[in-house]
Amino acid sequence: MATSRSADRDGPCIATVSVFSGRADPEWRVPRTTVREMQDVWRQLEDSDAPPPSAPSLGYRGCTLDCGTRKKWFAYGGVVAHGGTYKRDPERKFERLLLESAPAGLLPPDILRAVR
Amino acid sequence: MALRITIDIFSGRPNPVVEVDGARAREILERIKPVKPLKKGAMPEPEFRLGYRGLVIEQTGAASRALPRVVRVVAGAIYGARLAHVIADPEFEEFFASPKGPGGKVTVVREFPQILQREMKILLELRDVFKPPKVIWPVRPRCPCGPLYEPSWWNDGATKQLHNNCYNYASNYRTDTFRVVTGGGQPGAAAGAMYTSLTCASVRPAAIADGLINSPRANNKCPREGHLVALVIWPGVDFHWYRKGRNGKWSHKPGSTPVTNLDNSANLINDPRTADRGGYTSFCTFMTVMHGHIKIR
């Protein structure tokens, strides 16, 4: 499991939001402080039996934090997945931290409104 | 008047044959005279089953004009040229196989007449329960020129899925360039006329520059040549494309995600104008893709 210092030893962490169809999905580098905060949130979340719910085909379909091999998280619909582990995130804290770290104007405003 | 009657029953060995002439022959022809057509759905000539398949009766002498030269009598019916009728004497075969009939004297195998009688009875029972098979006619494709719906081909979880977007899929034009090269899978990029804003007014002419044909009055009908696609816009945000397949249904591929034939409400897509499109609220137009005429970067 990643520790709070792992963000320092790793390479850059990239966020990707699965949302578009014609254009390429938005991607950006996530600041290390945000990554550490997200990893703290991850540790505090409760386990879930179920994976993230299925998303509709068009529009927002979830977001990914990719910090390299075996350090990848996916969040959608109140569930966060990391490796084979799922955790409940009813307030969508993990997801919001990731989405709010996007550069201004990169994401459609509807997405941020949907997770607040 | 002479008849050669072949008892069509065997598979490996030759069928037994009996010859009948004179009054006997005339009597047989009277008994097998056709009286009324068989009902629709009646058992056809059982030419291809194992076991008794009927009596093939050939007029070898001066032929009666009332019947074709060769007929088959089986299960109370007569078959031949323009013949599929019930015979005058439904018990003719039973008589034929009896000790008094011509078949009752055949001795090719032990107890042949009893075998023949048993076989005739089986065929009569088959005739009574026969139901014509239900023929499933091939379905004519609704859009003969449309592409097949074959999601497993696109959804490989690798290059085809990840690097071909909605535009590639709708146009049925694989480039493997989406998210790989600048302008990959973007309308107009191949023609140096890529769209400049996420509006119908900008994306539509960009697709035309790639060779798609604007068909605003298509009204969801399959074109005679090529296949139909539809352009929708998430205003200011993104574009999306659908395609109409050979079965008349629509499908799409949102970005790098898998191909699907469902809309955002998980319903089949009969018409993209009325499908649940999420944020892609603006329906721009139908367009026609002529195979081999377009180019996408």
Short mmCIF file of C-alpha atoms in Angstrom, two decimals:
data_model
loop_
_atom_site.label_atom_id
_atom_site.label_comp_id
_atom_site.label_asym_id
_atom_site.label_seq_id
_atom_site.Cartn_x
_atom_site.Cartn_y
_atom_site.Cartn_z
CA MET A 1 0.00 0.00 0.00
CA ALA A 2 1.28 3.50 -0.84
CA THR A 3 2.58 5.60 2.09
CA SER A 4 2.54 9.35 2.53
CA ARG A 5 6.17 9.45 1.43
CA SER A 6 5.63 7.38 -1.68
CA ALA A 7 4.53 10.44 -3.68
CA ASP A 8 8.00 11.93 -3.12
CA ARG A 9 9.87 8.85 -4.32
CA ASP A 10 7.62 8.23 -7.35
CA GLY A 11 7.45 9.92 -10.71
CA PRO A 12 4.74 12.38 -11.63
CA CYS A 13 1.13 11.47 -10.94
CA ILE A 14 -1.21 12.05 -13.85
CA ALA A 15 -4.96 12.56 -13.59
CA THR A 16 -7.24 11.56 -16.43
CA VAL A 17 -10.96 12.20 -16.59
CA SER A 18 -12.99 9.88 -18.80
CA VAL A 19 -15.57 12.26 -20.20
CA PHE A 20 -15.19 13.02 -23.88
CA SER A 21 -15.97 11.13 -27.02
CA GLY A 22 -14.53 13.07 -29.95
CA ARG A 23 -11.77 14.94 -28.20
CA ALA A 24 -9.07 13.32 -26.14
CA ASP A 25 -9.91 13.12 -22.42
CA PRO A 26 -8.37 15.81 -20.20
CA GLU A 27 -5.12 14.95 -18.46
CA TRP A 28 -2.93 16.94 -16.09
CA ARG A 29 -0.16 16.49 -13.61
CA VAL A 30 -1.41 16.40 -10.04
CA PRO A 31 0.57 18.34 -7.44
CA ARG A 32 2.33 16.14 -4.89
CA THR A 33 0.56 17.76 -1.96
CA THR A 34 -2.78 16.83 -3.52
CA VAL A 35 -1.59 13.27 -4.14
CA ARG A 36 -0.59 12.90 -0.48
CA GLU A 37 -3.94 14.28 0.61
CA MET A 38 -5.73 11.82 -1.66
CA GLN A 39 -3.71 8.92 -0.33
CA ASP A 40 -4.65 9.94 3.22
CA VAL A 41 -8.31 9.95 2.19
CA TRP A 42 -7.87 6.53 0.62
CA ARG A 43 -6.50 5.08 3.82
CA GLN A 44 -9.46 6.37 5.80
CA LEU A 45 -12.17 5.05 3.50
CA GLU A 46 -14.14 1.93 4.44
CA ASP A 47 -13.93 -1.23 2.41
CA SER A 48 -16.58 -2.02 -0.19
CA ASP A 49 -17.61 -5.36 -1.70
CA ALA A 50 -18.74 -3.79 -4.93
CA PRO A 51 -16.70 -2.08 -7.63
CA PRO A 52 -17.58 1.37 -8.92
CA PRO A 53 -21.01 1.43 -10.60
CA SER A 54 -21.35 1.38 -14.37
CA ALA A 55 -21.30 4.80 -15.94
CA PRO A 56 -23.48 5.93 -18.84
CA SER A 57 -21.75 5.83 -22.19
CA LEU A 58 -21.74 9.57 -22.84
CA GLY A 59 -20.44 12.21 -20.45
CA TYR A 60 -18.51 11.83 -17.23
CA ARG A 61 -17.44 8.25 -16.60
CA GLY A 62 -14.97 8.59 -13.73
CA CYS A 63 -11.43 9.75 -13.07
CA THR A 64 -8.06 8.07 -12.68
CA LEU A 65 -4.97 8.97 -10.69
CA ASP A 66 -1.97 7.20 -12.21
CA CYS A 67 1.30 7.31 -10.27
CA GLY A 68 2.92 4.41 -12.10
CA THR A 69 2.85 0.63 -11.91
CA ARG A 70 0.61 -0.66 -9.12
CA LYS A 71 -0.15 2.91 -8.08
CA LYS A 72 -3.33 3.62 -9.92
CA TRP A 73 -6.70 4.66 -8.51
CA PHE A 74 -10.05 4.96 -10.26
CA ALA A 75 -13.02 6.77 -8.76
CA TYR A 76 -16.62 6.98 -9.85
CA GLY A 77 -20.04 7.05 -8.26
CA GLY A 78 -18.87 7.01 -4.63
CA VAL A 79 -16.46 4.07 -4.96
CA VAL A 80 -12.69 4.16 -5.35
CA ALA A 81 -10.78 1.22 -6.81
CA HIS A 82 -7.06 0.53 -6.32
CA GLY A 83 -5.65 -2.77 -7.52
CA GLY A 84 -8.25 -5.32 -6.51
CA THR A 85 -9.49 -3.28 -3.55
CA TYR A 86 -12.66 -1.20 -3.46
CA LYS A 87 -13.56 1.44 -0.89
CA ARG A 88 -16.74 3.42 -0.31
CA ASP A 89 -16.49 7.16 -0.67
CA PRO A 90 -20.05 8.39 -0.20
CA GLU A 91 -19.00 12.03 -0.01
CA ARG A 92 -16.77 11.57 -3.05
CA LYS A 93 -13.86 13.24 -1.29
CA PHE A 94 -11.24 11.36 -3.26
CA GLU A 95 -12.93 12.14 -6.55
CA ARG A 96 -13.45 15.83 -5.71
CA LEU A 97 -9.83 16.32 -4.67
CA LEU A 98 -8.70 14.91 -7.96
CA LEU A 99 -11.14 16.85 -10.12
CA GLU A 100 -10.55 20.12 -8.28
CA SER A 101 -6.82 19.82 -8.91
CA ALA A 102 -7.42 20.28 -12.66
CA PRO A 103 -6.16 23.49 -14.22
CA ALA A 104 -8.86 26.13 -14.54
CA GLY A 105 -11.04 25.72 -17.58
CA LEU A 106 -9.82 22.22 -18.45
CA LEU A 107 -12.90 20.40 -17.27
CA PRO A 108 -16.50 21.09 -18.23
CA PRO A 109 -18.18 22.83 -15.27
CA ASP A 110 -20.96 20.19 -15.21
CA ILE A 111 -18.53 17.58 -13.89
CA LEU A 112 -17.40 19.56 -10.87
CA ARG A 113 -21.01 20.42 -10.09
CA ALA A 114 -21.95 16.74 -10.28
CA VAL A 115 -19.48 15.67 -7.59
CA ARG A 116 -20.02 18.55 -5.18
CA MET B 1 -51.46 -53.58 -69.63
CA ALA B 2 -48.46 -54.45 -67.44
CA LEU B 3 -46.99 -52.98 -64.30
CA ARG B 4 -43.56 -53.22 -62.71
CA ILE B 5 -43.91 -52.50 -59.01
CA THR B 6 -40.75 -51.78 -57.03
CA ILE B 7 -41.11 -52.06 -53.27
CA ASP B 8 -38.86 -49.16 -52.24
CA ILE B 9 -37.67 -50.33 -48.83
CA PHE B 10 -34.02 -51.30 -48.78
CA SER B 11 -30.81 -49.28 -48.64
CA GLY B 12 -27.95 -51.69 -49.20
CA ARG B 13 -29.53 -54.53 -51.17
CA PRO B 14 -31.67 -54.16 -54.32
CA ASN B 15 -35.37 -53.48 -53.79
CA PRO B 16 -37.78 -56.30 -54.52
CA VAL B 17 -39.71 -56.01 -57.78
CA VAL B 18 -42.98 -57.67 -58.77
CA GLU B 19 -44.53 -57.75 -62.24
CA VAL B 20 -48.28 -57.66 -62.69
CA ASP B 21 -50.30 -57.72 -65.91
CA GLY B 22 -53.74 -58.09 -67.34
CA ALA B 23 -56.80 -57.75 -65.15
CA ARG B 24 -54.67 -57.56 -62.02
CA ALA B 25 -52.81 -54.58 -63.38
CA ARG B 26 -56.02 -52.84 -64.39
CA GLU B 27 -57.47 -53.43 -60.93
CA ILE B 28 -54.38 -51.88 -59.31
CA LEU B 29 -54.59 -48.79 -61.52
CA GLU B 30 -58.22 -48.38 -60.49
CA ARG B 31 -57.35 -48.67 -56.83
CA ILE B 32 -54.58 -46.08 -56.98
CA LYS B 33 -56.56 -43.58 -59.05
CA PRO B 34 -56.09 -40.05 -57.63
CA VAL B 35 -59.37 -38.75 -56.16
CA LYS B 36 -58.54 -35.47 -54.41
CA PRO B 37 -55.43 -33.36 -53.74
CA LEU B 38 -53.60 -33.81 -50.47
CA LYS B 39 -54.27 -31.14 -47.85
CA LYS B 40 -51.77 -28.33 -47.40
CA GLY B 41 -49.08 -29.39 -44.96
CA ALA B 42 -49.52 -33.09 -45.65
CA MET B 43 -46.52 -35.38 -45.50
CA PRO B 44 -44.53 -35.18 -48.72
CA GLU B 45 -43.06 -38.17 -50.55
CA PRO B 46 -40.84 -39.92 -48.00
CA GLU B 47 -38.05 -40.51 -50.47
CA PHE B 48 -35.20 -40.02 -48.09
CA ARG B 49 -36.08 -42.03 -45.01
CA LEU B 50 -34.77 -45.47 -44.09
CA GLY B 51 -37.24 -48.30 -44.38
CA TYR B 52 -40.40 -48.42 -46.44
CA ARG B 53 -40.72 -45.49 -48.81
CA GLY B 54 -43.62 -46.64 -50.98
CA LEU B 55 -44.43 -48.59 -54.11
CA VAL B 56 -42.94 -47.26 -57.33
CA ILE B 57 -45.40 -48.31 -60.01
CA GLU B 58 -44.27 -48.20 -63.62
CA GLN B 59 -46.52 -48.90 -66.57
CA THR B 60 -44.36 -51.07 -68.80
CA GLY B 61 -46.87 -51.93 -71.49
CA ALA B 62 -49.39 -49.65 -73.13
CA ALA B 63 -49.73 -46.86 -70.63
CA SER B 64 -53.00 -45.52 -69.34
CA ARG B 65 -53.44 -41.86 -70.13
CA ALA B 66 -55.06 -41.30 -66.80
CA LEU B 67 -51.73 -41.57 -64.97
CA PRO B 68 -48.06 -40.72 -65.60
CA ARG B 69 -45.94 -43.66 -66.65
CA VAL B 70 -44.20 -43.77 -63.23
CA VAL B 71 -45.87 -42.93 -59.92
CA ARG B 72 -45.17 -43.55 -56.26
CA VAL B 73 -47.92 -44.81 -53.98
CA VAL B 74 -47.29 -44.47 -50.28
CA ALA B 75 -49.35 -44.00 -47.10
CA GLY B 76 -52.60 -43.79 -49.06
CA ALA B 77 -51.35 -41.14 -51.47
CA ILE B 78 -50.05 -41.05 -55.03
CA TYR B 79 -47.18 -38.85 -56.19
CA GLY B 80 -45.95 -38.14 -59.70
CA ALA B 81 -45.92 -35.47 -62.40
CA ARG B 82 -48.53 -32.94 -61.22
CA LEU B 83 -49.73 -35.47 -58.68
CA ALA B 84 -49.97 -35.34 -54.89
CA HIS B 85 -53.37 -36.88 -54.29
CA VAL B 86 -55.27 -39.24 -52.06
CA ILE B 87 -55.88 -42.55 -53.83
CA ALA B 88 -59.27 -44.15 -54.42
CA ASP B 89 -58.57 -47.17 -52.16
CA PRO B 90 -56.77 -46.10 -48.96
CA GLU B 91 -56.28 -49.76 -48.07
CA PHE B 92 -54.49 -50.61 -51.30
CA GLU B 93 -51.06 -51.04 -49.69
CA GLU B 94 -52.46 -53.26 -46.97
CA PHE B 95 -53.93 -55.43 -49.72
CA PHE B 96 -50.65 -55.37 -51.67
CA ALA B 97 -48.67 -56.72 -48.71
CA SER B 98 -51.30 -59.32 -47.75
CA PRO B 99 -51.05 -62.99 -48.77
CA LYS B 100 -53.55 -62.23 -51.58
CA GLY B 101 -51.56 -59.31 -52.90
CA PRO B 102 -48.47 -59.29 -55.16
CA GLY B 103 -46.19 -58.24 -52.27
CA GLY B 104 -47.41 -61.10 -50.10
CA LYS B 105 -45.43 -63.54 -52.24
CA VAL B 106 -42.03 -61.84 -52.03
CA THR B 107 -39.45 -64.00 -50.30
CA VAL B 108 -36.19 -62.03 -50.56
CA VAL B 109 -35.86 -62.22 -46.79
CA ARG B 110 -37.58 -64.36 -44.20
CA GLU B 111 -41.05 -63.07 -43.33
CA PHE B 112 -40.74 -60.21 -45.80
CA PRO B 113 -44.52 -59.66 -46.10
CA GLN B 114 -44.77 -59.22 -42.30
CA ILE B 115 -41.84 -56.82 -42.38
CA LEU B 116 -43.49 -54.88 -45.18
CA GLN B 117 -46.81 -54.69 -43.34
CA ARG B 118 -45.08 -53.43 -40.21
CA GLU B 119 -43.16 -50.80 -42.17
CA MET B 120 -46.32 -49.65 -43.93
CA LYS B 121 -48.06 -49.24 -40.57
CA ILE B 122 -45.16 -47.15 -39.22
CA LEU B 123 -45.37 -44.85 -42.22
CA LEU B 124 -49.13 -44.44 -41.80
CA GLU B 125 -48.58 -43.43 -38.18
CA LEU B 126 -45.92 -40.99 -39.28
CA ARG B 127 -48.27 -39.49 -41.82
CA ASP B 128 -50.91 -38.90 -39.15
CA VAL B 129 -48.59 -36.97 -36.85
CA PHE B 130 -46.59 -35.21 -39.54
CA LYS B 131 -46.21 -31.46 -39.12
CA PRO B 132 -44.46 -29.47 -41.82
CA PRO B 133 -41.23 -27.92 -40.53
CA LYS B 134 -41.33 -24.22 -39.79
CA VAL B 135 -39.28 -22.42 -42.41
CA ILE B 136 -37.36 -19.47 -41.11
CA TRP B 137 -36.84 -17.20 -44.05
CA PRO B 138 -33.62 -15.19 -44.14
CA VAL B 139 -34.16 -11.66 -42.93
CA ARG B 140 -33.34 -9.02 -45.47
CA PRO B 141 -30.95 -6.49 -43.91
CA ARG B 142 -32.67 -3.18 -43.27
CA CYS B 143 -29.62 -1.24 -44.38
CA PRO B 144 -27.82 -3.51 -46.85
CA CYS B 145 -24.92 -1.07 -47.21
CA GLY B 146 -24.57 -0.41 -43.47
CA PRO B 147 -21.64 -1.74 -41.45
CA LEU B 148 -22.08 -4.79 -39.25
CA TYR B 149 -22.54 -4.32 -35.54
CA GLU B 150 -19.43 -6.18 -34.32
CA PRO B 151 -18.39 -4.66 -31.00
CA SER B 152 -15.96 -7.44 -30.15
CA TRP B 153 -13.81 -6.45 -33.12
CA TRP B 154 -13.42 -2.91 -31.83
CA ASN B 155 -13.43 -3.62 -28.09
CA ASP B 156 -10.03 -5.29 -27.85
CA GLY B 157 -8.94 -3.33 -24.80
CA ALA B 158 -5.87 -2.35 -26.79
CA THR B 159 -5.03 -0.39 -29.96
CA LYS B 160 -8.36 -0.58 -31.76
CA GLN B 161 -10.38 0.41 -28.72
CA LEU B 162 -8.04 2.93 -27.18
CA HIS B 163 -6.87 4.73 -30.29
CA ASN B 164 -10.04 5.05 -32.34
CA ASN B 165 -12.77 7.42 -31.24
CA CYS B 166 -16.44 8.05 -32.06
CA TYR B 167 -15.57 9.59 -35.43
CA ASN B 168 -13.44 6.61 -36.44
CA TYR B 169 -16.13 4.19 -35.40
CA ALA B 170 -19.05 6.04 -36.97
CA SER B 171 -17.16 6.32 -40.25
CA ASN B 172 -16.05 2.70 -39.92
CA TYR B 173 -12.54 3.97 -40.55
CA ARG B 174 -9.83 2.71 -38.27
CA THR B 175 -6.76 4.93 -37.99
CA ASP B 176 -5.28 3.99 -34.57
CA THR B 177 -4.32 7.67 -34.23
CA PHE B 178 -6.67 8.96 -31.53
CA ARG B 179 -4.57 10.21 -28.62
CA VAL B 180 -1.48 9.24 -30.58
CA VAL B 181 -0.97 11.96 -33.16
CA THR B 182 -2.13 15.55 -33.21
CA GLY B 183 -5.53 15.68 -34.86
CA GLY B 184 -5.95 11.93 -34.65
CA GLY B 185 -9.64 11.07 -35.10
CA GLN B 186 -10.58 14.75 -35.40
CA PRO B 187 -12.96 15.93 -38.12
CA GLY B 188 -11.23 17.92 -40.84
CA ALA B 189 -7.67 17.17 -39.66
CA ALA B 190 -6.86 15.00 -42.68
CA ALA B 191 -7.95 17.79 -45.04
CA GLY B 192 -6.13 20.55 -43.17
CA ALA B 193 -9.52 21.96 -42.18
CA MET B 194 -9.98 20.81 -38.62
CA TYR B 195 -12.87 22.27 -36.67
CA THR B 196 -12.08 25.35 -34.62
CA SER B 197 -14.91 25.31 -32.12
CA LEU B 198 -17.22 22.73 -30.63
CA THR B 199 -20.29 23.81 -32.52
CA CYS B 200 -22.34 22.29 -35.31
CA ALA B 201 -21.31 25.17 -37.56
CA SER B 202 -17.63 24.26 -37.16
CA VAL B 203 -17.59 20.48 -36.91
CA ARG B 204 -20.02 19.83 -39.77
CA PRO B 205 -17.92 21.46 -42.52
CA ALA B 206 -14.82 19.83 -41.07
CA ALA B 207 -16.41 16.41 -41.62
CA ILE B 208 -17.47 17.43 -45.11
CA ALA B 209 -13.83 18.29 -45.79
CA ASP B 210 -12.98 14.69 -44.88
CA GLY B 211 -15.45 13.48 -47.50
CA LEU B 212 -18.63 12.86 -45.51
CA ILE B 213 -21.81 13.97 -47.26
CA ASN B 214 -24.17 16.24 -45.38
CA SER B 215 -27.63 14.62 -45.41
CA PRO B 216 -29.83 16.80 -43.21
CA ARG B 217 -33.06 15.44 -44.69
CA ALA B 218 -32.13 11.78 -44.32
CA ASN B 219 -34.70 11.45 -41.53
CA ASN B 220 -33.10 8.28 -40.18
CA LYS B 221 -33.52 6.40 -43.47
CA CYS B 222 -30.73 4.19 -44.81
CA PRO B 223 -29.08 5.63 -47.92
CA ARG B 224 -29.00 3.47 -51.03
CA GLU B 225 -25.23 3.69 -51.08
CA GLY B 226 -22.95 4.12 -48.08
CA HIS B 227 -24.19 4.31 -44.51
CA LEU B 228 -25.78 6.91 -42.30
CA VAL B 229 -24.05 8.66 -39.40
CA ALA B 230 -25.23 11.39 -37.04
CA LEU B 231 -23.31 14.30 -35.51
CA VAL B 232 -24.24 15.66 -32.08
CA ILE B 233 -22.54 18.34 -30.01
CA TRP B 234 -22.01 18.98 -26.33
CA PRO B 235 -22.05 22.73 -26.84
CA GLY B 236 -18.64 24.24 -26.38
CA VAL B 237 -17.26 20.99 -24.99
CA ASP B 238 -17.15 18.04 -27.38
CA PHE B 239 -18.60 16.33 -30.42
CA HIS B 240 -19.92 12.80 -30.82
CA TRP B 241 -20.94 10.55 -33.70
CA TYR B 242 -23.32 7.63 -34.12
CA ARG B 243 -23.64 5.17 -36.99
CA LYS B 244 -26.62 3.24 -38.38
CA GLY B 245 -25.78 -0.41 -38.89
CA ARG B 246 -26.88 -3.11 -41.28
CA ASN B 247 -29.65 -4.17 -38.93
CA GLY B 248 -31.07 -0.66 -38.93
CA LYS B 249 -30.01 0.06 -35.35
CA TRP B 250 -27.58 2.72 -34.20
CA SER B 251 -24.40 2.25 -32.22
CA HIS B 252 -21.52 4.43 -31.06
CA LYS B 253 -18.11 4.51 -29.41
CA PRO B 254 -17.51 7.25 -26.86
CA GLY B 255 -13.84 8.09 -27.11
CA SER B 256 -11.60 5.25 -26.01
CA THR B 257 -14.43 3.41 -24.30
CA PRO B 258 -16.02 0.32 -25.83
CA VAL B 259 -18.51 0.29 -28.67
CA THR B 260 -22.10 0.05 -27.48
CA ASN B 261 -25.58 0.08 -28.97
CA LEU B 262 -27.14 1.60 -25.85
CA ASP B 263 -27.84 5.19 -24.97
CA ASN B 264 -27.37 6.84 -21.59
CA SER B 265 -30.62 5.30 -20.36
CA ALA B 266 -29.42 1.84 -21.42
CA ASN B 267 -31.95 1.70 -24.25
CA LEU B 268 -31.29 0.51 -27.79
CA ILE B 269 -30.86 3.43 -30.11
CA ASN B 270 -33.48 3.57 -32.82
CA ASP B 271 -32.94 7.23 -33.59
CA PRO B 272 -30.10 9.38 -32.23
CA ARG B 273 -32.39 12.42 -32.34
CA THR B 274 -34.48 10.97 -29.55
CA ALA B 275 -31.86 8.90 -27.70
CA ASP B 276 -30.59 9.91 -24.28
CA ARG B 277 -27.37 11.71 -25.20
CA GLY B 278 -26.37 13.14 -21.84
CA GLY B 279 -24.65 16.50 -22.34
CA TYR B 280 -24.61 16.20 -26.16
CA THR B 281 -27.83 18.10 -26.40
CA SER B 282 -27.40 19.55 -29.85
CA PHE B 283 -28.35 17.29 -32.74
CA CYS B 284 -26.52 18.74 -35.74
CA THR B 285 -27.23 16.60 -38.77
CA PHE B 286 -27.23 13.25 -40.48
CA MET B 287 -24.37 12.55 -42.85
CA THR B 288 -23.62 9.79 -45.32
CA VAL B 289 -20.32 7.92 -45.42
CA MET B 290 -19.41 6.55 -48.82
CA HIS B 291 -17.01 3.69 -48.30
CA GLY B 292 -13.59 4.42 -49.68
CA HIS B 293 -14.35 8.10 -50.29
CA ILE B 294 -13.36 9.55 -46.94
CA LYS B 295 -10.07 10.19 -45.20
CA ILE B 296 -9.53 10.63 -41.50
CA ARG B 297 -6.25 11.44 -39.83
#
